[in-house]
């Protein structure tokens, strides 16, 4: 693990609710490969946060930790440059969450736009798990625990960063000094990749995702089923590019954007069939996923290597977060044995 403490600190991570997919690849993983070259990057496998709406499948969440770690290694995350750690094995984060909960109100949590939207999506109504309502505070504890100055997020997560910074300002006022840094959100240049059915969010549970470990047959079937323009009934018909999932994926994965622009013009005036586009996209995706899949299969035969990465990274992260907790306790004037 890198020992260079002068590098800017970035915190990122994933909930281990399933294997990672192409949406994760364009939305975060590509950026992490760049960030690990010039940042001290902590990648948090947020298994404790995953329980906020998956408490009845805690065993599955536990199994997915290793699967996600395999995905990281397969795409090129380097454990000598990035610190990969497991959230539930960092006790300082749990205590930080408990402390921070005393500096926020229930009404403020309920006003968080991201939380309000997700409560509606999950149909919780008033049966909201307390852990789910409070997960913005747990995220703030993660950011604060690592003293992260940068946090890559999507636009929908901006309210979470603001809530974290509110807590930082509250603690700093309480301590009468700048004990904790505020975090700056780093927005991805890639918009969220839709599911193959055209829905806004790609999700394995919704059956509309292409995983990073997908077989050639699975990739082929997914591309064939991909949503295009329902009004493009004949090859000669003019087609619509906007909202056409195939073109969205070509924009994300095709290495020749000028050719894609030409295909868009052709499709709009008619004379270009959906299957021709899908064949091009499938070739791009097969070339992308094949080396990731093969590397993942090889790594899966070395479980000790994966566990060593998780154990070493978590130990380093534990030391970092415990130091933050100790300094915060002292600054707040909390009791300590002499």
GROMACS .gro file of C-alpha atoms in nm:
model
  338
    1UNK     CA    1   0.000   0.000   0.000
    2UNK     CA    2   0.116   0.350  -0.073
    3UNK     CA    3   0.275   0.531   0.219
    4UNK     CA    4   0.272   0.875   0.059
    5UNK     CA    5   0.059   1.080   0.297
    6UNK     CA    6   0.096   1.407   0.104
    7UNK     CA    7  -0.126   1.292  -0.182
    8UNK     CA    8  -0.478   1.438  -0.192
    9UNK     CA    9  -0.728   1.195  -0.041
   10UNK     CA   10  -1.022   1.064  -0.241
   11UNK     CA   11  -1.293   0.831  -0.113
   12UNK     CA   12  -1.512   0.620  -0.337
   13UNK     CA   13  -1.680   0.282  -0.318
   14UNK     CA   14  -1.975   0.055  -0.387
   15UNK     CA   15  -2.251  -0.126  -0.203
   16UNK     CA   16  -2.196  -0.502  -0.254
   17UNK     CA   17  -2.552  -0.578  -0.361
   18UNK     CA   18  -2.432  -0.774  -0.665
   19UNK     CA   19  -2.152  -0.804  -0.918
   20UNK     CA   20  -2.044  -0.481  -1.085
   21UNK     CA   21  -2.168  -0.402  -1.433
   22UNK     CA   22  -2.102  -0.173  -1.729
   23UNK     CA   23  -2.279   0.114  -1.555
   24UNK     CA   24  -2.022   0.097  -1.276
   25UNK     CA   25  -1.744   0.077  -1.534
   26UNK     CA   26  -1.827   0.400  -1.716
   27UNK     CA   27  -1.967   0.576  -1.410
   28UNK     CA   28  -1.683   0.519  -1.164
   29UNK     CA   29  -1.431   0.244  -1.234
   30UNK     CA   30  -1.263   0.416  -1.529
   31UNK     CA   31  -1.223   0.729  -1.319
   32UNK     CA   32  -1.076   0.531  -1.028
   33UNK     CA   33  -0.806   0.390  -1.254
   34UNK     CA   34  -0.697   0.748  -1.323
   35UNK     CA   35  -0.735   0.873  -0.966
   36UNK     CA   36  -0.516   0.599  -0.819
   37UNK     CA   37  -0.219   0.739  -1.011
   38UNK     CA   38  -0.212   1.077  -0.833
   39UNK     CA   39  -0.433   1.041  -0.524
   40UNK     CA   40  -0.438   0.841  -0.206
   41UNK     CA   41  -0.754   0.658  -0.304
   42UNK     CA   42  -0.965   0.468  -0.054
   43UNK     CA   43  -1.222   0.235  -0.209
   44UNK     CA   44  -1.482   0.136   0.045
   45UNK     CA   45  -1.689  -0.179  -0.001
   46UNK     CA   46  -1.993  -0.047   0.185
   47UNK     CA   47  -2.143  -0.370   0.316
   48UNK     CA   48  -2.284  -0.207   0.630
   49UNK     CA   49  -2.466   0.055   0.421
   50UNK     CA   50  -2.600  -0.220   0.195
   51UNK     CA   51  -2.787  -0.360   0.496
   52UNK     CA   52  -2.998  -0.045   0.526
   53UNK     CA   53  -3.237  -0.193   0.269
   54UNK     CA   54  -3.107  -0.551   0.251
   55UNK     CA   55  -3.104  -0.662   0.614
   56UNK     CA   56  -3.298  -0.977   0.525
   57UNK     CA   57  -3.021  -1.092   0.291
   58UNK     CA   58  -2.714  -1.013   0.498
   59UNK     CA   59  -2.552  -1.344   0.400
   60UNK     CA   60  -2.572  -1.251   0.031
   61UNK     CA   61  -2.422  -0.909   0.103
   62UNK     CA   62  -2.135  -1.083   0.283
   63UNK     CA   63  -2.068  -1.312  -0.012
   64UNK     CA   64  -2.076  -1.022  -0.255
   65UNK     CA   65  -1.785  -0.847  -0.082
   66UNK     CA   66  -1.536  -1.085  -0.243
   67UNK     CA   67  -1.719  -1.068  -0.578
   68UNK     CA   68  -1.688  -0.690  -0.587
   69UNK     CA   69  -1.322  -0.711  -0.484
   70UNK     CA   70  -1.263  -0.949  -0.776
   71UNK     CA   71  -1.427  -0.701  -1.012
   72UNK     CA   72  -1.197  -0.425  -0.885
   73UNK     CA   73  -0.884  -0.629  -0.951
   74UNK     CA   74  -1.011  -0.752  -1.287
   75UNK     CA   75  -1.060  -0.398  -1.424
   76UNK     CA   76  -0.716  -0.286  -1.306
   77UNK     CA   77  -0.750  -0.143  -0.955
   78UNK     CA   78  -0.399  -0.178  -0.812
   79UNK     CA   79  -0.383  -0.259  -0.438
   80UNK     CA   80  -0.038  -0.099  -0.423
   81UNK     CA   81  -0.196   0.232  -0.529
   82UNK     CA   82  -0.553   0.211  -0.397
   83UNK     CA   83  -0.661   0.106  -0.047
   84UNK     CA   84  -0.953  -0.136  -0.081
   85UNK     CA   85  -1.132  -0.184   0.252
   86UNK     CA   86  -1.450  -0.333   0.403
   87UNK     CA   87  -1.683  -0.091   0.581
   88UNK     CA   88  -1.820  -0.330   0.844
   89UNK     CA   89  -1.467  -0.409   0.960
   90UNK     CA   90  -1.393  -0.045   1.046
   91UNK     CA   91  -1.538   0.007   1.397
   92UNK     CA   92  -1.434   0.373   1.408
   93UNK     CA   93  -1.685   0.447   1.131
   94UNK     CA   94  -1.971   0.305   1.337
   95UNK     CA   95  -1.874   0.520   1.635
   96UNK     CA   96  -1.834   0.827   1.417
   97UNK     CA   97  -2.185   0.766   1.283
   98UNK     CA   98  -2.320   0.747   1.637
   99UNK     CA   99  -2.150   1.073   1.733
  100UNK     CA  100  -2.263   1.256   1.421
  101UNK     CA  101  -2.626   1.152   1.470
  102UNK     CA  102  -2.632   1.388   1.767
  103UNK     CA  103  -2.563   1.684   1.538
  104UNK     CA  104  -2.848   1.634   1.290
  105UNK     CA  105  -3.226   1.630   1.325
  106UNK     CA  106  -3.477   1.378   1.190
  107UNK     CA  107  -3.650   1.653   0.994
  108UNK     CA  108  -3.321   1.741   0.823
  109UNK     CA  109  -3.269   1.378   0.725
  110UNK     CA  110  -3.623   1.357   0.587
  111UNK     CA  111  -3.564   1.672   0.379
  112UNK     CA  112  -3.262   1.520   0.204
  113UNK     CA  113  -3.378   1.506  -0.162
  114UNK     CA  114  -3.190   1.185  -0.236
  115UNK     CA  115  -3.338   1.009   0.067
  116UNK     CA  116  -3.690   1.132  -0.015
  117UNK     CA  117  -3.660   1.003  -0.371
  118UNK     CA  118  -3.523   0.665  -0.269
  119UNK     CA  119  -3.790   0.621   0.001
  120UNK     CA  120  -4.051   0.668  -0.271
  121UNK     CA  121  -3.876   0.431  -0.511
  122UNK     CA  122  -3.866   0.156  -0.248
  123UNK     CA  123  -4.223   0.212  -0.133
  124UNK     CA  124  -4.126   0.243   0.234
  125UNK     CA  125  -4.389   0.510   0.312
  126UNK     CA  126  -4.364   0.539   0.694
  127UNK     CA  127  -4.211   0.193   0.736
  128UNK     CA  128  -3.863   0.333   0.683
  129UNK     CA  129  -3.577   0.132   0.834
  130UNK     CA  130  -3.400   0.365   1.075
  131UNK     CA  131  -3.067   0.270   0.923
  132UNK     CA  132  -3.192   0.378   0.580
  133UNK     CA  133  -3.313   0.715   0.704
  134UNK     CA  134  -2.979   0.772   0.874
  135UNK     CA  135  -2.753   0.650   0.596
  136UNK     CA  136  -2.656   1.007   0.491
  137UNK     CA  137  -2.496   1.037   0.835
  138UNK     CA  138  -2.316   0.705   0.787
  139UNK     CA  139  -2.188   0.833   0.452
  140UNK     CA  140  -2.073   1.150   0.624
  141UNK     CA  141  -1.889   0.934   0.878
  142UNK     CA  142  -1.712   0.756   0.592
  143UNK     CA  143  -1.605   1.083   0.430
  144UNK     CA  144  -1.501   1.238   0.760
  145UNK     CA  145  -1.328   0.924   0.886
  146UNK     CA  146  -1.094   0.919   0.588
  147UNK     CA  147  -1.065   1.301   0.581
  148UNK     CA  148  -1.150   1.284   0.213
  149UNK     CA  149  -1.109   1.608   0.023
  150UNK     CA  150  -1.267   1.469  -0.294
  151UNK     CA  151  -1.560   1.231  -0.340
  152UNK     CA  152  -1.661   1.120  -0.691
  153UNK     CA  153  -2.043   1.112  -0.713
  154UNK     CA  154  -2.332   1.138  -0.953
  155UNK     CA  155  -2.553   1.447  -0.948
  156UNK     CA  156  -2.816   1.260  -0.745
  157UNK     CA  157  -2.564   1.224  -0.462
  158UNK     CA  158  -2.479   1.593  -0.429
  159UNK     CA  159  -2.724   1.636  -0.136
  160UNK     CA  160  -2.528   1.369   0.052
  161UNK     CA  161  -2.203   1.564   0.017
  162UNK     CA  162  -2.376   1.882   0.131
  163UNK     CA  163  -2.515   1.704   0.436
  164UNK     CA  164  -2.167   1.574   0.518
  165UNK     CA  165  -2.022   1.924   0.488
  166UNK     CA  166  -2.297   2.062   0.713
  167UNK     CA  167  -2.187   1.815   0.980
  168UNK     CA  168  -1.822   1.908   0.928
  169UNK     CA  169  -1.904   2.275   0.981
  170UNK     CA  170  -2.107   2.193   1.291
  171UNK     CA  171  -1.823   1.990   1.444
  172UNK     CA  172  -1.565   2.253   1.354
  173UNK     CA  173  -1.774   2.524   1.524
  174UNK     CA  174  -1.811   2.304   1.829
  175UNK     CA  175  -1.434   2.253   1.842
  176UNK     CA  176  -1.366   2.619   1.755
  177UNK     CA  177  -1.112   2.518   1.491
  178UNK     CA  178  -1.090   2.358   1.148
  179UNK     CA  179  -1.056   2.003   1.270
  180UNK     CA  180  -1.218   1.839   0.969
  181UNK     CA  181  -1.196   1.926   0.598
  182UNK     CA  182  -1.501   1.976   0.381
  183UNK     CA  183  -1.531   1.743   0.083
  184UNK     CA  184  -1.556   1.853  -0.278
  185UNK     CA  185  -1.782   1.645  -0.503
  186UNK     CA  186  -1.620   1.526  -0.825
  187UNK     CA  187  -1.889   1.478  -1.089
  188UNK     CA  188  -1.842   1.208  -1.349
  189UNK     CA  189  -1.816   1.330  -1.709
  190UNK     CA  190  -2.025   1.027  -1.811
  191UNK     CA  191  -2.399   1.040  -1.760
  192UNK     CA  192  -2.563   0.742  -1.592
  193UNK     CA  193  -2.574   0.444  -1.829
  194UNK     CA  194  -2.933   0.324  -1.876
  195UNK     CA  195  -3.042  -0.037  -1.855
  196UNK     CA  196  -3.070  -0.236  -2.176
  197UNK     CA  197  -3.449  -0.189  -2.154
  198UNK     CA  198  -3.410   0.189  -2.171
  199UNK     CA  199  -3.487   0.247  -1.803
  200UNK     CA  200  -3.287   0.522  -1.639
  201UNK     CA  201  -3.100   0.293  -1.401
  202UNK     CA  202  -2.906  -0.021  -1.481
  203UNK     CA  203  -2.960  -0.282  -1.211
  204UNK     CA  204  -2.882  -0.650  -1.187
  205UNK     CA  205  -3.196  -0.706  -0.979
  206UNK     CA  206  -3.405  -0.550  -1.257
  207UNK     CA  207  -3.246  -0.785  -1.513
  208UNK     CA  208  -3.139  -0.496  -1.735
  209UNK     CA  209  -2.763  -0.493  -1.668
  210UNK     CA  210  -2.458  -0.638  -1.840
  211UNK     CA  211  -2.214  -0.753  -1.574
  212UNK     CA  212  -1.837  -0.723  -1.606
  213UNK     CA  213  -1.820  -1.104  -1.586
  214UNK     CA  214  -2.087  -1.165  -1.853
  215UNK     CA  215  -2.029  -1.454  -2.091
  216UNK     CA  216  -2.015  -1.393  -2.469
  217UNK     CA  217  -2.363  -1.544  -2.497
  218UNK     CA  218  -2.501  -1.318  -2.225
  219UNK     CA  219  -2.356  -1.009  -2.392
  220UNK     CA  220  -2.499  -1.111  -2.728
  221UNK     CA  221  -2.845  -1.176  -2.582
  222UNK     CA  222  -2.841  -0.845  -2.393
  223UNK     CA  223  -2.750  -0.642  -2.700
  224UNK     CA  224  -3.013  -0.817  -2.913
  225UNK     CA  225  -3.276  -0.728  -2.650
  226UNK     CA  226  -3.161  -0.368  -2.624
  227UNK     CA  227  -3.419  -0.091  -2.653
  228UNK     CA  228  -3.395   0.120  -2.971
  229UNK     CA  229  -3.667   0.327  -3.142
  230UNK     CA  230  -4.006   0.151  -3.130
  231UNK     CA  231  -4.122   0.351  -3.433
  232UNK     CA  232  -3.827   0.239  -3.647
  233UNK     CA  233  -4.015  -0.053  -3.803
  234UNK     CA  234  -3.833  -0.079  -4.139
  235UNK     CA  235  -3.473  -0.016  -4.233
  236UNK     CA  236  -3.584   0.262  -4.466
  237UNK     CA  237  -3.772   0.444  -4.189
  238UNK     CA  238  -3.607   0.750  -4.031
  239UNK     CA  239  -3.505   0.664  -3.677
  240UNK     CA  240  -3.474   0.854  -3.351
  241UNK     CA  241  -3.133   0.875  -3.185
  242UNK     CA  242  -3.247   1.047  -2.865
  243UNK     CA  243  -3.349   0.788  -2.608
  244UNK     CA  244  -3.212   0.508  -2.826
  245UNK     CA  245  -3.016   0.285  -2.586
  246UNK     CA  246  -2.791   0.142  -2.855
  247UNK     CA  247  -2.660   0.486  -2.945
  248UNK     CA  248  -2.619   0.573  -2.577
  249UNK     CA  249  -2.395   0.268  -2.538
  250UNK     CA  250  -2.204   0.344  -2.859
  251UNK     CA  251  -2.137   0.694  -2.725
  252UNK     CA  252  -1.998   0.537  -2.407
  253UNK     CA  253  -1.795   0.249  -2.551
  254UNK     CA  254  -1.714   0.306  -2.919
  255UNK     CA  255  -1.359   0.429  -2.971
  256UNK     CA  256  -1.448   0.607  -3.297
  257UNK     CA  257  -1.691   0.889  -3.206
  258UNK     CA  258  -1.676   1.043  -3.554
  259UNK     CA  259  -1.804   0.719  -3.705
  260UNK     CA  260  -2.081   0.705  -3.444
  261UNK     CA  261  -2.184   1.060  -3.538
  262UNK     CA  262  -2.202   0.951  -3.901
  263UNK     CA  263  -2.417   0.651  -3.804
  264UNK     CA  264  -2.651   0.882  -3.612
  265UNK     CA  265  -2.701   1.100  -3.921
  266UNK     CA  266  -2.765   0.792  -4.135
  267UNK     CA  267  -3.014   0.652  -3.885
  268UNK     CA  268  -3.204   0.982  -3.867
  269UNK     CA  269  -3.254   1.000  -4.243
  270UNK     CA  270  -3.335   0.630  -4.278
  271UNK     CA  271  -3.164   0.337  -4.445
  272UNK     CA  272  -2.979   0.200  -4.141
  273UNK     CA  273  -3.113  -0.102  -3.955
  274UNK     CA  274  -3.106  -0.166  -3.582
  275UNK     CA  275  -2.927  -0.499  -3.624
  276UNK     CA  276  -2.632  -0.333  -3.799
  277UNK     CA  277  -2.595  -0.099  -3.503
  278UNK     CA  278  -2.631  -0.383  -3.254
  279UNK     CA  279  -2.364  -0.590  -3.430
  280UNK     CA  280  -2.122  -0.300  -3.402
  281UNK     CA  281  -2.205  -0.245  -3.036
  282UNK     CA  282  -2.177  -0.614  -2.952
  283UNK     CA  283  -1.828  -0.630  -3.103
  284UNK     CA  284  -1.720  -0.334  -2.889
  285UNK     CA  285  -1.864  -0.484  -2.571
  286UNK     CA  286  -1.721  -0.830  -2.636
  287UNK     CA  287  -1.374  -0.676  -2.680
  288UNK     CA  288  -1.412  -0.474  -2.359
  289UNK     CA  289  -1.548  -0.747  -2.133
  290UNK     CA  290  -1.341  -1.045  -2.255
  291UNK     CA  291  -1.009  -0.950  -2.087
  292UNK     CA  292  -1.189  -0.841  -1.769
  293UNK     CA  293  -1.378  -1.170  -1.755
  294UNK     CA  294  -1.066  -1.379  -1.818
  295UNK     CA  295  -0.864  -1.195  -1.556
  296UNK     CA  296  -1.148  -1.231  -1.307
  297UNK     CA  297  -1.168  -1.606  -1.368
  298UNK     CA  298  -0.794  -1.639  -1.306
  299UNK     CA  299  -0.811  -1.429  -0.989
  300UNK     CA  300  -1.101  -1.637  -0.859
  301UNK     CA  301  -0.861  -1.931  -0.848
  302UNK     CA  302  -0.645  -1.734  -0.601
  303UNK     CA  303  -0.881  -1.656  -0.311
  304UNK     CA  304  -0.589  -1.593  -0.079
  305UNK     CA  305  -0.472  -1.303  -0.296
  306UNK     CA  306  -0.811  -1.133  -0.278
  307UNK     CA  307  -0.842  -1.186   0.098
  308UNK     CA  308  -0.491  -1.051   0.153
  309UNK     CA  309  -0.581  -0.734  -0.040
  310UNK     CA  310  -0.897  -0.685   0.166
  311UNK     CA  311  -0.724  -0.760   0.496
  312UNK     CA  312  -0.426  -0.532   0.430
  313UNK     CA  313  -0.640  -0.247   0.298
  314UNK     CA  314  -0.886  -0.272   0.584
  315UNK     CA  315  -0.604  -0.266   0.839
  316UNK     CA  316  -0.463   0.052   0.685
  317UNK     CA  317  -0.809   0.209   0.668
  318UNK     CA  318  -0.878   0.111   1.030
  319UNK     CA  319  -0.569   0.298   1.147
  320UNK     CA  320  -0.668   0.609   0.947
  321UNK     CA  321  -1.029   0.619   1.066
  322UNK     CA  322  -0.936   0.544   1.428
  323UNK     CA  323  -0.695   0.836   1.428
  324UNK     CA  324  -0.972   1.067   1.304
  325UNK     CA  325  -1.209   0.936   1.572
  326UNK     CA  326  -0.949   0.983   1.848
  327UNK     CA  327  -0.877   1.341   1.739
  328UNK     CA  328  -1.247   1.419   1.721
  329UNK     CA  329  -1.310   1.278   2.070
  330UNK     CA  330  -1.029   1.490   2.212
  331UNK     CA  331  -1.142   1.805   2.031
  332UNK     CA  332  -1.498   1.761   2.159
  333UNK     CA  333  -1.369   1.723   2.515
  334UNK     CA  334  -1.506   1.374   2.558
  335UNK     CA  335  -1.402   1.162   2.857
  336UNK     CA  336  -1.079   0.968   2.831
  337UNK     CA  337  -0.881   0.759   3.079
  338UNK     CA  338  -0.561   0.922   3.199
   0.00000   0.00000   0.00000
